[in-house]
Amino acid sequence: MNHSEVTIIKVPEGFGGQRIDNFLLSRLKGVPKSRIYRLLRKGEIRVNKKRIKPEYRVQEDDLVRIPPIRVSEARAEGSLTPNLVRVLEASVMYEDESLLVVNKPDGLAVHGGSGVSLGLIEALRVWRELPGMELVHRLDRDTSGCILVAKKRSMLRYLQDCFRENKVKKVYRALVVGSWPKRVVQVNKPLVKNQLESGERLVKVAKVEVAGAKPSLTEFAIINAFKEATLVEARPVTGRTHQIRVHCASVGCPIVGDEKYTSAEDNRVFRELGPKRLYLHAYSISLCLPDGRDLQLSAPLDDRWQSIMNNLSPL
């Protein structure tokens, strides 16, 4: 399909608060994420006739200008493999008429895009025949664990408000290189995000006065210590991109299998002990539902985690 003319999209009711890049990814099927970022940087995509950044959050009735784009039809959104269906079936942790909570496996991107034929949200829309389903938040492709998916716009708006008001509590498990310092129970270091030409994101600890630096706080606790590594609990108080990964690396204990922030030498050592993956897992999530019920869910570490844990040396 080719969009040969400029298109103006009015943001519909219920989609206010969504990042512009996510809003566009769900509507420009087959367009790589890197292409969308490039159009945003060049100012070819505009909102209400103004240039905006990828982190801009659309508002209801915003007018989004999209230039002519060649869209590949190589990705058939209706083609679910039997294996992916089995993965989706096994991943469901909770479901009601307006909310789905899944335990996302590592290696599955939340969105389809460049190099990814079908992401979690596209697969769920096809599987449940609900094209209006939307991710409430995101996990990195290589991070596993709990993720919320709204089946109705009213639930999407409610949960977005909960996140903004810090009413959703998330707890992660991370296997980090070396011995975690017992004195470090929190890391309070500002982070700044760099966007590469390819669309890849890299995050660094920065001084608070650096342009774009955002206050970032993560609380940590040791769960189990080994000679080679430490299993820690991480509770992000703020929700910055790659926050846990960068905060772990900043205290000298990068996450095992992290190809962005852990040295190739460290990763090579741990590949001899267990499967290749990022050992970061969104272990639990808790929130209050609109009807007043408390929802608390946890996703235990999978067999791949257990295999490396079994090969670590106890202290």
mmCIF file of N, CA, C and O in Angstrom, residues 2 7 18 55 61 72 76 83 129 154 168 174 204 229 237 248 252 264 276 289 292 309:
data_model
loop_
_atom_site.group_PDB
_atom_site.id
_atom_site.type_symbol
_atom_site.label_atom_id
_atom_site.label_comp_id
_atom_site.label_asym_id
_atom_site.label_seq_id
_atom_site.Cartn_x
_atom_site.Cartn_y
_atom_site.Cartn_z
ATOM 1 N N ASN A 2 0.552 2.212 -0.835
ATOM 2 C CA ASN A 2 1.325 3.445 -0.917
ATOM 3 C C ASN A 2 0.468 4.646 -0.566
ATOM 4 O O ASN A 2 -0.612 4.836 -1.123
ATOM 5 N N THR A 7 -1.603 12.989 4.377
ATOM 6 C CA THR A 7 -2.783 12.531 5.120
ATOM 7 C C THR A 7 -2.878 13.288 6.439
ATOM 8 O O THR A 7 -1.870 13.504 7.116
ATOM 9 N N GLN A 18 -1.166 9.185 24.493
ATOM 10 C CA GLN A 18 -0.290 8.201 23.864
ATOM 11 C C GLN A 18 0.860 8.924 23.158
ATOM 12 O O GLN A 18 0.677 9.973 22.546
ATOM 13 N N GLU A 55 8.739 11.905 21.790
ATOM 14 C CA GLU A 55 8.120 11.710 23.102
ATOM 15 C C GLU A 55 6.863 12.557 23.307
ATOM 16 O O GLU A 55 6.222 12.466 24.367
ATOM 17 N N ASP A 61 -8.359 15.081 19.455
ATOM 18 C CA ASP A 61 -8.647 16.096 18.435
ATOM 19 C C ASP A 61 -7.400 16.749 17.853
ATOM 20 O O ASP A 61 -7.518 17.647 17.011
ATOM 21 N N SER A 72 5.289 -0.959 3.027
ATOM 22 C CA SER A 72 5.450 -2.332 2.570
ATOM 23 C C SER A 72 4.272 -3.189 2.997
ATOM 24 O O SER A 72 3.745 -3.050 4.095
ATOM 25 N N ALA A 76 1.983 -9.467 6.673
ATOM 26 C CA ALA A 76 0.564 -9.784 6.697
ATOM 27 C C ALA A 76 0.127 -9.909 8.147
ATOM 28 O O ALA A 76 0.478 -10.852 8.830
ATOM 29 N N ASN A 83 2.866 -21.709 16.565
ATOM 30 C CA ASN A 83 3.746 -21.562 17.722
ATOM 31 C C ASN A 83 3.479 -20.254 18.463
ATOM 32 O O ASN A 83 3.452 -20.222 19.706
ATOM 33 N N GLU A 129 -9.152 -10.933 17.816
ATOM 34 C CA GLU A 129 -10.028 -10.228 16.877
ATOM 35 C C GLU A 129 -10.541 -8.917 17.477
ATOM 36 O O GLU A 129 -11.721 -8.584 17.388
ATOM 37 N N SER A 154 -11.773 3.160 27.459
ATOM 38 C CA SER A 154 -11.987 3.658 28.819
ATOM 39 C C SER A 154 -10.926 3.100 29.766
ATOM 40 O O SER A 154 -10.425 3.814 30.642
ATOM 41 N N VAL A 168 0.617 2.684 39.768
ATOM 42 C CA VAL A 168 0.922 1.323 39.322
ATOM 43 C C VAL A 168 2.298 0.963 39.863
ATOM 44 O O VAL A 168 3.274 1.678 39.613
ATOM 45 N N ALA A 174 16.421 -8.896 38.363
ATOM 46 C CA ALA A 174 17.562 -8.734 37.469
ATOM 47 C C ALA A 174 18.723 -9.559 37.990
ATOM 48 O O ALA A 174 19.011 -9.550 39.194
ATOM 49 N N LYS A 204 22.369 7.340 29.213
ATOM 50 C CA LYS A 204 23.550 7.499 30.053
ATOM 51 C C LYS A 204 23.188 8.263 31.321
ATOM 52 O O LYS A 204 22.252 9.060 31.341
ATOM 53 N N ALA A 229 27.529 -13.767 40.305
ATOM 54 C CA ALA A 229 26.448 -12.821 40.026
ATOM 55 C C ALA A 229 25.568 -12.630 41.261
ATOM 56 O O ALA A 229 25.717 -13.335 42.266
ATOM 57 N N VAL A 237 11.003 3.800 40.767
ATOM 58 C CA VAL A 237 10.110 4.839 41.269
ATOM 59 C C VAL A 237 9.713 5.767 40.132
ATOM 60 O O VAL A 237 8.572 6.211 40.028
ATOM 61 N N CYS A 248 21.836 -0.195 37.070
ATOM 62 C CA CYS A 248 22.649 -1.353 37.467
ATOM 63 C C CYS A 248 24.088 -1.186 36.981
ATOM 64 O O CYS A 248 25.052 -1.386 37.734
ATOM 65 N N GLY A 252 28.467 -0.623 38.743
ATOM 66 C CA GLY A 252 29.446 -1.662 38.444
ATOM 67 C C GLY A 252 28.883 -3.056 38.365
ATOM 68 O O GLY A 252 29.644 -4.029 38.331
ATOM 69 N N ALA A 264 31.156 -7.174 26.342
ATOM 70 C CA ALA A 264 31.090 -8.418 25.571
ATOM 71 C C ALA A 264 31.796 -9.548 26.318
ATOM 72 O O ALA A 264 31.373 -10.713 26.258
ATOM 73 N N LYS A 276 21.391 -17.508 26.098
ATOM 74 C CA LYS A 276 21.638 -16.118 25.733
ATOM 75 C C LYS A 276 20.323 -15.344 25.814
ATOM 76 O O LYS A 276 19.359 -15.657 25.111
ATOM 77 N N LEU A 289 -8.171 -1.531 40.231
ATOM 78 C CA LEU A 289 -9.042 -1.497 39.054
ATOM 79 C C LEU A 289 -10.137 -0.447 39.233
ATOM 80 O O LEU A 289 -10.415 -0.007 40.357
ATOM 81 N N GLY A 292 -12.594 -0.736 42.040
ATOM 82 C CA GLY A 292 -12.106 -0.713 43.409
ATOM 83 C C GLY A 292 -11.336 -1.949 43.825
ATOM 84 O O GLY A 292 -10.721 -1.973 44.900
ATOM 85 N N MET A 309 20.577 -20.150 36.865
ATOM 86 C CA MET A 309 20.672 -20.098 38.325
ATOM 87 C C MET A 309 21.263 -21.396 38.879
ATOM 88 O O MET A 309 22.045 -21.391 39.833
#
